[in-house]
Short mmCIF file of C-alpha atoms and ligand atoms in Angstrom, two decimals:
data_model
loop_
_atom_site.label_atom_id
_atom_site.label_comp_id
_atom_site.label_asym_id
_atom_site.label_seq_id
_atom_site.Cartn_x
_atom_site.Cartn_y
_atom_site.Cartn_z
CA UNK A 1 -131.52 -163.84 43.94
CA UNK A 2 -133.23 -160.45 42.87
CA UNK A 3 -134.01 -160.49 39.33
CA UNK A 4 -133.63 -156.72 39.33
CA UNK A 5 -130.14 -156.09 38.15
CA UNK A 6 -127.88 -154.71 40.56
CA UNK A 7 -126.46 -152.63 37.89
CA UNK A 8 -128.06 -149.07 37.48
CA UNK A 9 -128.63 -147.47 33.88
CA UNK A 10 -125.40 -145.50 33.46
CA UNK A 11 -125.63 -141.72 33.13
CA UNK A 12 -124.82 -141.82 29.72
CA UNK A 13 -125.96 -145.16 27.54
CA UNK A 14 -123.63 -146.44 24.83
CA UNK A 15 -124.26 -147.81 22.12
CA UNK A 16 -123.85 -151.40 22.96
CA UNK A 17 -125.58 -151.19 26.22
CA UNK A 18 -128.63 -149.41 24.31
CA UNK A 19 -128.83 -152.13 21.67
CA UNK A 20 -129.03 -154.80 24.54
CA UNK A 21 -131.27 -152.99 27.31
CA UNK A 22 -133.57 -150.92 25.04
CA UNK A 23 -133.93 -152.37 21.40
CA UNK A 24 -133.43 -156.26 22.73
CA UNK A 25 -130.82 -156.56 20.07
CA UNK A 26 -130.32 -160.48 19.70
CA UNK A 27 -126.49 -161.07 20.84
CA UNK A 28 -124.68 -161.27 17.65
CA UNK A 29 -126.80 -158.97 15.98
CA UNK A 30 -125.92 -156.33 18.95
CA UNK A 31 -122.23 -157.42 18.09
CA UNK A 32 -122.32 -156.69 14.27
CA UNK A 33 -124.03 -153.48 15.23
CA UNK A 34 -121.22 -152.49 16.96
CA UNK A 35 -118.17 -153.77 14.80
CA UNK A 36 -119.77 -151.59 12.14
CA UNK A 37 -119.83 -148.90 14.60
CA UNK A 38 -116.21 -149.64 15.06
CA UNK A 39 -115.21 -149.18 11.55
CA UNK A 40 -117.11 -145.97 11.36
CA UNK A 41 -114.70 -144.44 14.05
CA UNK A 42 -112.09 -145.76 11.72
CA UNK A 43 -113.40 -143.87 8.71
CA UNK A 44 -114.41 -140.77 10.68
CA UNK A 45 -110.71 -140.19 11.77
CA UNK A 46 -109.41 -140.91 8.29
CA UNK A 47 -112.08 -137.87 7.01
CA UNK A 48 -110.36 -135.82 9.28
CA UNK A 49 -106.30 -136.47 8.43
CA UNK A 50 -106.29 -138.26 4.72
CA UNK A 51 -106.16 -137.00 1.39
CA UNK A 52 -108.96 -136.70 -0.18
CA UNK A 53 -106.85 -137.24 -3.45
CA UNK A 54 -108.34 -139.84 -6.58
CA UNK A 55 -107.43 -143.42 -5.79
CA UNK A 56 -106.94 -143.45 -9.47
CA UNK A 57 -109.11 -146.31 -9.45
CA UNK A 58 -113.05 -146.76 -10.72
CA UNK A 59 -115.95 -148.34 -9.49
CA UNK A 60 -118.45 -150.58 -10.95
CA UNK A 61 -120.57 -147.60 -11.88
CA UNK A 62 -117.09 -146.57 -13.54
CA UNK A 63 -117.06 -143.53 -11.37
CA UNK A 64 -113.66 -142.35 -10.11
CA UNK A 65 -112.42 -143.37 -6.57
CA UNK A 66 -111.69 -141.27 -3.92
CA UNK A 67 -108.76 -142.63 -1.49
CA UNK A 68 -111.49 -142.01 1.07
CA UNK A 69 -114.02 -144.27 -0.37
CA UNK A 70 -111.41 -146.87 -1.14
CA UNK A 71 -110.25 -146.84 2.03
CA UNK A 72 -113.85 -146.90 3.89
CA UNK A 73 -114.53 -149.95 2.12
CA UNK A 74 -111.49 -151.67 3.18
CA UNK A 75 -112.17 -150.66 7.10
CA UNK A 76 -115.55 -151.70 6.93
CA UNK A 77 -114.48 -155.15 5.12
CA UNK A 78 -111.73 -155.76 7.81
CA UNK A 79 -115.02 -155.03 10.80
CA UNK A 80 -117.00 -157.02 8.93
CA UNK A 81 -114.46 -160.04 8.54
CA UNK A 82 -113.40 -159.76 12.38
CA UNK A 83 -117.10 -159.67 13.16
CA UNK A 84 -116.84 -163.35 11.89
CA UNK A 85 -121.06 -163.10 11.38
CA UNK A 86 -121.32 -162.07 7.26
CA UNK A 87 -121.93 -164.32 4.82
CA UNK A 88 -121.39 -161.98 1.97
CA UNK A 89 -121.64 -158.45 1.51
CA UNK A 90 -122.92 -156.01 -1.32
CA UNK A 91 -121.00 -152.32 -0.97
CA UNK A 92 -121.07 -149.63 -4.13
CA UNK A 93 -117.05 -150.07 -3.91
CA UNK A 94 -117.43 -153.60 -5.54
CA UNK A 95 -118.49 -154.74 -8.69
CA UNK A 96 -120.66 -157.77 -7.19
CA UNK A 97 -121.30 -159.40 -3.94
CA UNK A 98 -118.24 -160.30 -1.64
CA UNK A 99 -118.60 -163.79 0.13
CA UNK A 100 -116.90 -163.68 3.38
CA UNK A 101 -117.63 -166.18 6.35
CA UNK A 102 -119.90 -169.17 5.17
CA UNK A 103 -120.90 -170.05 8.49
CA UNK A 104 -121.92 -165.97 9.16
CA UNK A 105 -125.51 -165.43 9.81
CA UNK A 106 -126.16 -162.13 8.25
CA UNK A 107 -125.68 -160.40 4.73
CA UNK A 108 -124.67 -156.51 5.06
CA UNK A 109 -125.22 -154.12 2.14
CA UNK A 110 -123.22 -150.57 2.58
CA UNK A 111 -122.71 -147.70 0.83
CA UNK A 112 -118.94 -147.20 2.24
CA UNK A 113 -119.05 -142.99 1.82
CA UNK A 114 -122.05 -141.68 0.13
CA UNK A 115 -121.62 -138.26 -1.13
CA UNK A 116 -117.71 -138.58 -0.93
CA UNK A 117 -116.81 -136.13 -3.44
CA UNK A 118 -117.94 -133.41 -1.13
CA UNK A 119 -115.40 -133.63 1.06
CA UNK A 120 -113.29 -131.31 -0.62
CA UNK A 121 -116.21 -128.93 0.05
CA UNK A 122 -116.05 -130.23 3.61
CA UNK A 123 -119.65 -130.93 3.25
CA UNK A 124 -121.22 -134.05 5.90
CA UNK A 125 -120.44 -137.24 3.72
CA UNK A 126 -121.92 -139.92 5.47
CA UNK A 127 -121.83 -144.29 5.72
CA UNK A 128 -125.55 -146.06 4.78
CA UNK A 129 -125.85 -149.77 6.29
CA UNK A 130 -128.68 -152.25 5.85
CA UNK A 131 -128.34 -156.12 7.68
CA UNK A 132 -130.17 -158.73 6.73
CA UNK A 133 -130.56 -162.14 8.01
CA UNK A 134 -128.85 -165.36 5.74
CA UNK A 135 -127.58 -164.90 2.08
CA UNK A 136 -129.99 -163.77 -0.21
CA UNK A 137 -130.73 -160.20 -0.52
CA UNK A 138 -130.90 -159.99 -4.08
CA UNK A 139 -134.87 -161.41 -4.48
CA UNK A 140 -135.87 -160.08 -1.07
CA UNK A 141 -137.35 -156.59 -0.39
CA UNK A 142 -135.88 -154.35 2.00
CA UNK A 143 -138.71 -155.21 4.90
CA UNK A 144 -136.65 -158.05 5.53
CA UNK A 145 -133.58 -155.98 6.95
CA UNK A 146 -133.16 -156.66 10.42
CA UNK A 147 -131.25 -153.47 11.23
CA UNK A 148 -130.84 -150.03 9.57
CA UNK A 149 -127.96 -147.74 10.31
CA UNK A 150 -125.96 -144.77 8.83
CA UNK A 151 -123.13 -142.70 10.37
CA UNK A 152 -123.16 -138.87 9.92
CA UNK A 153 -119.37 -137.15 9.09
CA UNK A 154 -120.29 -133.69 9.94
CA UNK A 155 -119.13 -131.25 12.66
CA UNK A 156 -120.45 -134.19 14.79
CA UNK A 157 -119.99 -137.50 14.11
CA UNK A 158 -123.66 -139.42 14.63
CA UNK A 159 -124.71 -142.51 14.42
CA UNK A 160 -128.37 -143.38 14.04
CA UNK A 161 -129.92 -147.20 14.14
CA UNK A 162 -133.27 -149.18 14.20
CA UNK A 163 -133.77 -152.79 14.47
CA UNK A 164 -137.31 -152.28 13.00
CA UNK A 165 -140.23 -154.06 15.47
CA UNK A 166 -141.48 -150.82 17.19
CA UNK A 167 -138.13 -150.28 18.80
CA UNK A 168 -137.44 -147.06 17.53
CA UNK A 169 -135.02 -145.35 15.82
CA UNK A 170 -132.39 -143.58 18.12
CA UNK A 171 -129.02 -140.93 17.98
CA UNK A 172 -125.87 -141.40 19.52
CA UNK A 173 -122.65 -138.90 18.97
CA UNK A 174 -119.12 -139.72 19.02
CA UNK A 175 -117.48 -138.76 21.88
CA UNK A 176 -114.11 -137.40 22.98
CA UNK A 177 -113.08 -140.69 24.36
CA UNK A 178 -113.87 -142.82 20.89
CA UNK A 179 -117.54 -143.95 22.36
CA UNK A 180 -121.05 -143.69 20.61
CA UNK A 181 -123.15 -142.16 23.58
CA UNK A 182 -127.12 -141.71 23.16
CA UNK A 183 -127.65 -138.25 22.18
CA UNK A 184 -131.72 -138.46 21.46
CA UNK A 185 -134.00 -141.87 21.38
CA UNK A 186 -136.80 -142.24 19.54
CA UNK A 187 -136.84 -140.21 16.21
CA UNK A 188 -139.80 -139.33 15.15
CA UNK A 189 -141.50 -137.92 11.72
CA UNK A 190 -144.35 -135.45 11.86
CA UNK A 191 -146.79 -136.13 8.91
CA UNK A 192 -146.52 -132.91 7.68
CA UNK A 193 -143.14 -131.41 5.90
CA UNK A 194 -141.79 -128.02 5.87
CA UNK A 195 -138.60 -128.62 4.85
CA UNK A 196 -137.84 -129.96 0.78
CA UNK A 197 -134.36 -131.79 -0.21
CA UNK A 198 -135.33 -131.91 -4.22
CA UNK A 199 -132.19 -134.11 -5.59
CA UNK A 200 -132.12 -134.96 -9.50
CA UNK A 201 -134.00 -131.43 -10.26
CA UNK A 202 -132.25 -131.67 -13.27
CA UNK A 203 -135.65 -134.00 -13.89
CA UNK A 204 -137.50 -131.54 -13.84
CA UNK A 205 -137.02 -130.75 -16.79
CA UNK A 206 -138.40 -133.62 -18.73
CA UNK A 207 -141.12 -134.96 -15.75
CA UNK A 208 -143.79 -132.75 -15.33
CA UNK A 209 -144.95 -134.46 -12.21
CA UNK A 210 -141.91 -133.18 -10.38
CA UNK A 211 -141.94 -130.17 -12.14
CA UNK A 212 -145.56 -129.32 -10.23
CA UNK A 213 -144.34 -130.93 -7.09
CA UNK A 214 -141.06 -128.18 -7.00
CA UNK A 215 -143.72 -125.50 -7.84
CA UNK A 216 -146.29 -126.72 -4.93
CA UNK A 217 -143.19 -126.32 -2.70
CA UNK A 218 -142.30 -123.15 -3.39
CA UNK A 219 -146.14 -122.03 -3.70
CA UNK A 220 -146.63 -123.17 -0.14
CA UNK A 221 -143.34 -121.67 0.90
CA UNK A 222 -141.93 -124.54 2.36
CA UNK A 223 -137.71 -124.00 3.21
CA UNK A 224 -135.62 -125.68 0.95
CA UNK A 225 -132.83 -127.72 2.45
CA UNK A 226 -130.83 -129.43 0.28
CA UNK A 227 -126.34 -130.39 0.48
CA UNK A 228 -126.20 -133.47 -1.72
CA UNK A 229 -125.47 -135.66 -0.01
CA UNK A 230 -128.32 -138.18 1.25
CA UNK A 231 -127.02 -139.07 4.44
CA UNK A 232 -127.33 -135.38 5.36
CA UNK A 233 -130.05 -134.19 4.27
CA UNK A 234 -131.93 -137.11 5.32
CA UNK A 235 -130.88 -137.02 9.12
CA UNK A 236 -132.22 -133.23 8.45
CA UNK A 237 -136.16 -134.60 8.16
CA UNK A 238 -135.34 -136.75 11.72
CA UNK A 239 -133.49 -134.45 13.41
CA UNK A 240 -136.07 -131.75 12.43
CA UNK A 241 -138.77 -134.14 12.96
CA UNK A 242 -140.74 -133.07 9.23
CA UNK A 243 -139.35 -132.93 5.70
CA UNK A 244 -139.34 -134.61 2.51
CA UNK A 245 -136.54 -135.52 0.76
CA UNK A 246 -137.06 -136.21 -3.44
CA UNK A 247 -134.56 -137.99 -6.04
CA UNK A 248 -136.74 -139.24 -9.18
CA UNK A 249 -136.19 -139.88 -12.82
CA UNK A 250 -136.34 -137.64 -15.61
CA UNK A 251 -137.76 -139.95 -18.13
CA UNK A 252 -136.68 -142.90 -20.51
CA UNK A 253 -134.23 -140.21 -22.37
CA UNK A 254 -132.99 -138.62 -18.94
CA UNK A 255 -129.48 -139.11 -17.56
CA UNK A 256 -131.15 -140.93 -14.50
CA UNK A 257 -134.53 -142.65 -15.77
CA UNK A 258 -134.70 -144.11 -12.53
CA UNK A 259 -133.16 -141.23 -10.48
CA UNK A 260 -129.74 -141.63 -9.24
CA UNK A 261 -130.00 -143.47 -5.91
CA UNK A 262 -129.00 -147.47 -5.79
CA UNK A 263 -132.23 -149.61 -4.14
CA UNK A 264 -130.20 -151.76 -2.08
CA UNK A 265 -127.83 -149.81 -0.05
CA UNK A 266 -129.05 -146.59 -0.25
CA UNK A 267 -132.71 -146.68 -0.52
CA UNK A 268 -133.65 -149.60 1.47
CA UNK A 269 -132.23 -148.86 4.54
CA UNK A 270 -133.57 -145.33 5.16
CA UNK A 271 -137.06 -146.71 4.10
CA UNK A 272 -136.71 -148.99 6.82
CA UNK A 273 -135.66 -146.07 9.17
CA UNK A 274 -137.81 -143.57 7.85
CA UNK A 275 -141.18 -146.43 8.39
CA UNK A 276 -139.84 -146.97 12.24
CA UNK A 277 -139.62 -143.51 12.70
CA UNK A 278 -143.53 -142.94 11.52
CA UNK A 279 -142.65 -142.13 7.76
CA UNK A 280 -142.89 -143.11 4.90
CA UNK A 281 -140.71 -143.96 1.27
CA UNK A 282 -141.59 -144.60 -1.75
CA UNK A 283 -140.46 -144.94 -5.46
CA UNK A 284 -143.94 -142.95 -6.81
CA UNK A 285 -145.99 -146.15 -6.52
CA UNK A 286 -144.81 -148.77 -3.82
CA UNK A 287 -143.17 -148.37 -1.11
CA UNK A 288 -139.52 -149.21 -1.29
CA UNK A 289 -139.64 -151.57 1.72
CA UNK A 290 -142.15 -153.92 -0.74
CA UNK A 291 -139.98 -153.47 -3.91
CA UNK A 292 -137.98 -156.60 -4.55
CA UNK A 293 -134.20 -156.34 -4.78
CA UNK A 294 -133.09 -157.57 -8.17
CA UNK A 295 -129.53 -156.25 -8.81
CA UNK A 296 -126.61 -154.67 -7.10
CA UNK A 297 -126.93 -151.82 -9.07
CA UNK A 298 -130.45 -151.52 -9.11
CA UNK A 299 -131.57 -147.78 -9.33
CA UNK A 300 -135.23 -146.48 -8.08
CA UNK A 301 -136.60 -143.19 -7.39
CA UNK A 302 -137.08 -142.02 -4.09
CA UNK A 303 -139.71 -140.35 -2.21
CA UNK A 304 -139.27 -140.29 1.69
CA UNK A 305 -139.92 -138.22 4.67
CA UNK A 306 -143.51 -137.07 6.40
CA UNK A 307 -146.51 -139.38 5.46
CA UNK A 308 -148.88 -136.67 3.83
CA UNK A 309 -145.92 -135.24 1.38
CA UNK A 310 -144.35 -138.56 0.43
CA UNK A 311 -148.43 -138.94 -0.65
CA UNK A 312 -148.88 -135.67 -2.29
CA UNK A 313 -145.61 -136.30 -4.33
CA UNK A 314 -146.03 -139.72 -5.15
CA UNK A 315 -148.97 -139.11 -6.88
CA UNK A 316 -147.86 -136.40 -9.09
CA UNK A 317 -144.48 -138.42 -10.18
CA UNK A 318 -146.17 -141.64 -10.24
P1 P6P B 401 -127.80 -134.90 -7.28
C1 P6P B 401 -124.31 -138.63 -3.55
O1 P6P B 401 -123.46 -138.93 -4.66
C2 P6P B 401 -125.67 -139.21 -3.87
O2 P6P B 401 -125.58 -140.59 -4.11
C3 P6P B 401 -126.65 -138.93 -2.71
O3 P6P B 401 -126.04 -138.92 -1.47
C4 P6P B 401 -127.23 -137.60 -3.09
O4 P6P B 401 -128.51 -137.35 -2.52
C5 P6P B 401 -127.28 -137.68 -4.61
O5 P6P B 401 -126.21 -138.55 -5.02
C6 P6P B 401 -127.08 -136.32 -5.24
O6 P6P B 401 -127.83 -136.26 -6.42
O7 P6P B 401 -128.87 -135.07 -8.32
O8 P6P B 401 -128.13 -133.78 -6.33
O9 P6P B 401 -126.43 -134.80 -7.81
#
């Protein structure tokens, strides 16, 4: 019997069929992959036809709730249960981690709808995943994901995962038919940035590290890109292949000493696609893939994008 298989590469590689051929997915890792991938259609379609009314609820941060965000946390926690792999989950929409299937294998942190209350301004919004293996995230660092994903609401809806070892990190759109399809494999980042996403600048203000990094920017004429939303302008420094994308404290005074951005489900899992992709991300000294997880809520600033400028700015904001 030919090893070869008798099946040809289809014309178009899904999603599933990616994660087993190309990035050797283990089986029920593949599996996850794709029931998140499930929910995401889910949440894409209700972008598209819900209100984007209050829920008239808050969240742990005791930040109103969109009816989106509620609702992208329940889809998610439905894909996640059918899945029947989690353990627990952490997701900004809940006050502490959610225990789900003892017997599941992997942990999933998720930020459900980051930049939600743009989509009034029908501004991308986006969905931020990081899996890990077992039950403990909070005391590991975010090297010890085993997959990174996010899911781009825009004009197109995109979906872009790594599982880390070399394997790349690789595109796939939505289709007409309901179907992730490989749009581009094997995002890159060039070490040098010409594009700058400066979040927090309110910082500015108060850190004169960041201060001199927004005025190096502008003195070297680099092209601002910047909607607010991370997911966004993030996917902007690997679609564009360059960039660097900024959210950092303003000091023990400031509204955000640490920044804004939550380590866990935010942070960690671009740093572990932004590293597979040749980049780098840091929080001014370490990188955030070494920087132990110790709360749910845990803030850090952010540095991440092309190697030389993630340098350059660390340094300064340190
Ligand atoms: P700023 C959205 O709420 C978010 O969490 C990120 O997606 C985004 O980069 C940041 O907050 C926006 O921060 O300082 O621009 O308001």
């Amino acid at each position: 019997m030919s090893k070869a298989s008798a099946c040809p590469a289809p014309t178009k590689p899904n999603l599933n069929w990616h994660l087993m051929h190309h990035s050797e997915a283990e089986h029920d890792l593949r599996h996850l992959i794709v029931d998140i991938s499930r929910a995401c259609k889910y949440i894409s379609y209700s972008i598209q036809t819900t209100e984007a009314g209050l829920a008239g609820t808050k969240n742990e941060f005791g930040e109103d709730q969109l009816a989106l965000d509620v609702l992208a946390d329940k889809e998610i926690r439905e894909f996640l249960c059918e899945s029947g792999l989690v353990c627990c989950y952490i997701s900004e929409e809940q006050p502490d981690i959610v225990e789900l299937n003892p017997d599941g294998e992997y942990s999933v942190v998720f930020d459900p709808l980051d930049g939600s209350s743009l989509v009034d301004a029908n501004f991308a919004i986006g969905s931020i995943f990081g899996i890990y293996k077992g039950g403990d995230v909070i005391g590991a660092t975010p090297r010890e994901q085993v997959a990174a994903l996010y899911v781009l609401y825009g004009p197109r809806t995109l979906l872009v995962y790594s599982v880390g070892d070399g394997k790349g990190v690789h595109e796939f759109i939505l289709n007409d038919v309901g179907e992730f399809v490989l749009l581009r494999d094997y995002l890159g980042i060039g070490d040098v940035a010409k594009n700058y996403s400066p979040g927090n600048l309110r910082a500015i203000t108060t850190n004169d590290g960041y201060k001199k990094a927004v005025d190096t920017w502008l003195g070297e004429e680099k092209t601002l890109r910047y909607s607010g939303c991370m997911v966004a302008d993030i996917h902007h420094i690997l679609s564009k292949g360059q960039g660097v994308f900024t959210n950092v404290g303003g000091g023990a005074d400031s509204k955000y000493p640490d920044g804004k951005l939550r380590h866990v489900f935010e942070c960690g899992p671009f740093a572990f696609l932004a590293e597979e992709a040749g980049g780098a991300a840091t929080d001014g000294t370490t990188a955030i893939l070494d920087k132990k997880i110790t709360a749910v809520d845990q803030r850090t600033p952010l540095i991440i994008g092309s190697k030389n400028d993630v340098e350059s700015v660390s340094s300064l904001v340190a």
